[in-house]
Amino acid sequence: MSSDSTRSDAVLASTADIRAILGALNESDLLEIAALQPSIRDLEEAATWLSGDRDIFGAGAPLKDVVAEIIAVLVRDTEDEAERTR
């Protein structure tokens, strides 16, 4: 087992997993998230954080890089949509 990978035992998510966990996504976001090679656990953590259950991770606990990047993709689209509707 490689010591430089903390995710070596994590199951990488397929595009079907991404859609199942995060819901309907446009193709661009789906591909961007898939390119991050997230694990199923990463997707679940992002979904939990986005649902408002941030306390599950502990007060002030930083998000893992991949989880933070997934959230950034999804939040960016929400913010873009809000700007277009103003």
CSV table of C-alpha atoms in Angstrom, one decimal:
chain,number,residue,atom,x,y,z
A,1,MET,CA,0.0,0.0,0.0
A,2,SER,CA,1.3,3.4,-0.9
A,3,SER,CA,2.1,5.7,2.0
A,4,ASP,CA,1.5,8.8,-0.1
A,5,SER,CA,-2.2,8.0,-0.6
A,6,THR,CA,-4.6,8.5,2.2
A,7,ARG,CA,-7.4,7.3,0.0
A,8,SER,CA,-6.0,4.1,-1.2
A,9,ASP,CA,-8.7,2.0,0.4
A,10,ALA,CA,-11.5,4.3,-0.8
A,11,VAL,CA,-13.8,3.2,-3.6
A,12,LEU,CA,-13.7,5.7,-6.4
A,13,ALA,CA,-17.1,7.0,-7.5
A,14,SER,CA,-18.5,6.4,-11.0
A,15,THR,CA,-20.5,9.1,-12.8
A,16,ALA,CA,-23.6,7.1,-11.8
A,17,ASP,CA,-22.5,7.3,-8.1
A,18,ILE,CA,-22.0,11.1,-8.5
A,19,ARG,CA,-25.5,11.5,-9.8
A,20,ALA,CA,-27.0,9.2,-7.3
A,21,ILE,CA,-25.4,11.0,-4.4
A,22,LEU,CA,-25.5,14.6,-5.6
A,23,GLY,CA,-28.6,14.5,-7.7
A,24,ALA,CA,-29.2,16.0,-11.1
A,25,LEU,CA,-26.1,17.8,-12.5
A,26,ASN,CA,-25.4,19.4,-15.8
A,27,GLU,CA,-22.8,17.5,-17.9
A,28,SER,CA,-20.1,20.0,-17.3
A,29,ASP,CA,-20.3,19.8,-13.5
A,30,LEU,CA,-20.6,16.0,-13.7
A,31,LEU,CA,-17.4,15.8,-15.7
A,32,GLU,CA,-15.6,18.4,-13.6
A,33,ILE,CA,-16.4,16.5,-10.4
A,34,ALA,CA,-15.5,13.1,-12.0
A,35,ALA,CA,-12.1,14.5,-13.0
A,36,LEU,CA,-11.4,15.1,-9.2
A,37,GLN,CA,-11.6,11.3,-8.8
A,38,PRO,CA,-13.7,11.5,-5.7
A,39,SER,CA,-14.4,8.5,-3.5
A,40,ILE,CA,-18.0,7.7,-2.6
A,41,ARG,CA,-17.2,9.0,0.9
A,42,ASP,CA,-16.0,12.3,-0.5
A,43,LEU,CA,-19.4,12.7,-2.3
A,44,GLU,CA,-21.3,11.8,0.8
A,45,GLU,CA,-19.4,14.3,2.8
A,46,ALA,CA,-20.0,17.0,0.2
A,47,ALA,CA,-23.7,16.2,0.1
A,48,THR,CA,-23.9,16.3,3.9
A,49,TRP,CA,-22.1,19.6,4.1
A,50,LEU,CA,-24.4,21.1,1.4
A,51,SER,CA,-27.5,19.9,3.2
A,52,GLY,CA,-26.6,22.0,6.1
A,53,ASP,CA,-25.3,19.3,8.5
A,54,ARG,CA,-21.9,21.0,8.9
A,55,ASP,CA,-21.8,20.2,12.6
A,56,ILE,CA,-21.4,16.5,11.8
A,57,PHE,CA,-17.7,17.2,11.0
A,58,GLY,CA,-17.0,19.1,14.2
A,59,ALA,CA,-17.0,22.8,14.8
A,60,GLY,CA,-14.5,24.5,12.5
A,61,ALA,CA,-13.2,21.2,11.1
A,62,PRO,CA,-11.6,21.8,7.6
A,63,LEU,CA,-13.0,20.0,4.7
A,64,LYS,CA,-10.7,17.6,2.7
A,65,ASP,CA,-9.4,19.0,-0.5
A,66,VAL,CA,-11.6,16.9,-2.8
A,67,VAL,CA,-14.7,17.6,-0.8
A,68,ALA,CA,-14.0,21.3,-0.8
A,69,GLU,CA,-13.5,21.2,-4.6
A,70,ILE,CA,-16.8,19.4,-5.1
A,71,ILE,CA,-18.6,21.9,-3.0
A,72,ALA,CA,-16.9,24.8,-4.9
A,73,VAL,CA,-18.2,23.4,-8.2
A,74,LEU,CA,-21.8,23.0,-6.9
A,75,VAL,CA,-21.9,26.3,-5.0
A,76,ARG,CA,-20.4,28.2,-7.9
A,77,ASP,CA,-23.4,27.1,-10.1
A,78,THR,CA,-25.8,28.1,-7.4
A,79,GLU,CA,-24.2,31.6,-7.1
A,80,ASP,CA,-24.2,32.0,-10.9
A,81,GLU,CA,-27.9,31.1,-11.0
A,82,ALA,CA,-28.7,33.6,-8.3
A,83,GLU,CA,-26.8,36.3,-10.2
A,84,ARG,CA,-28.8,35.6,-13.4
A,85,THR,CA,-32.1,35.8,-11.6
A,86,ARG,CA,-31.4,39.3,-10.1
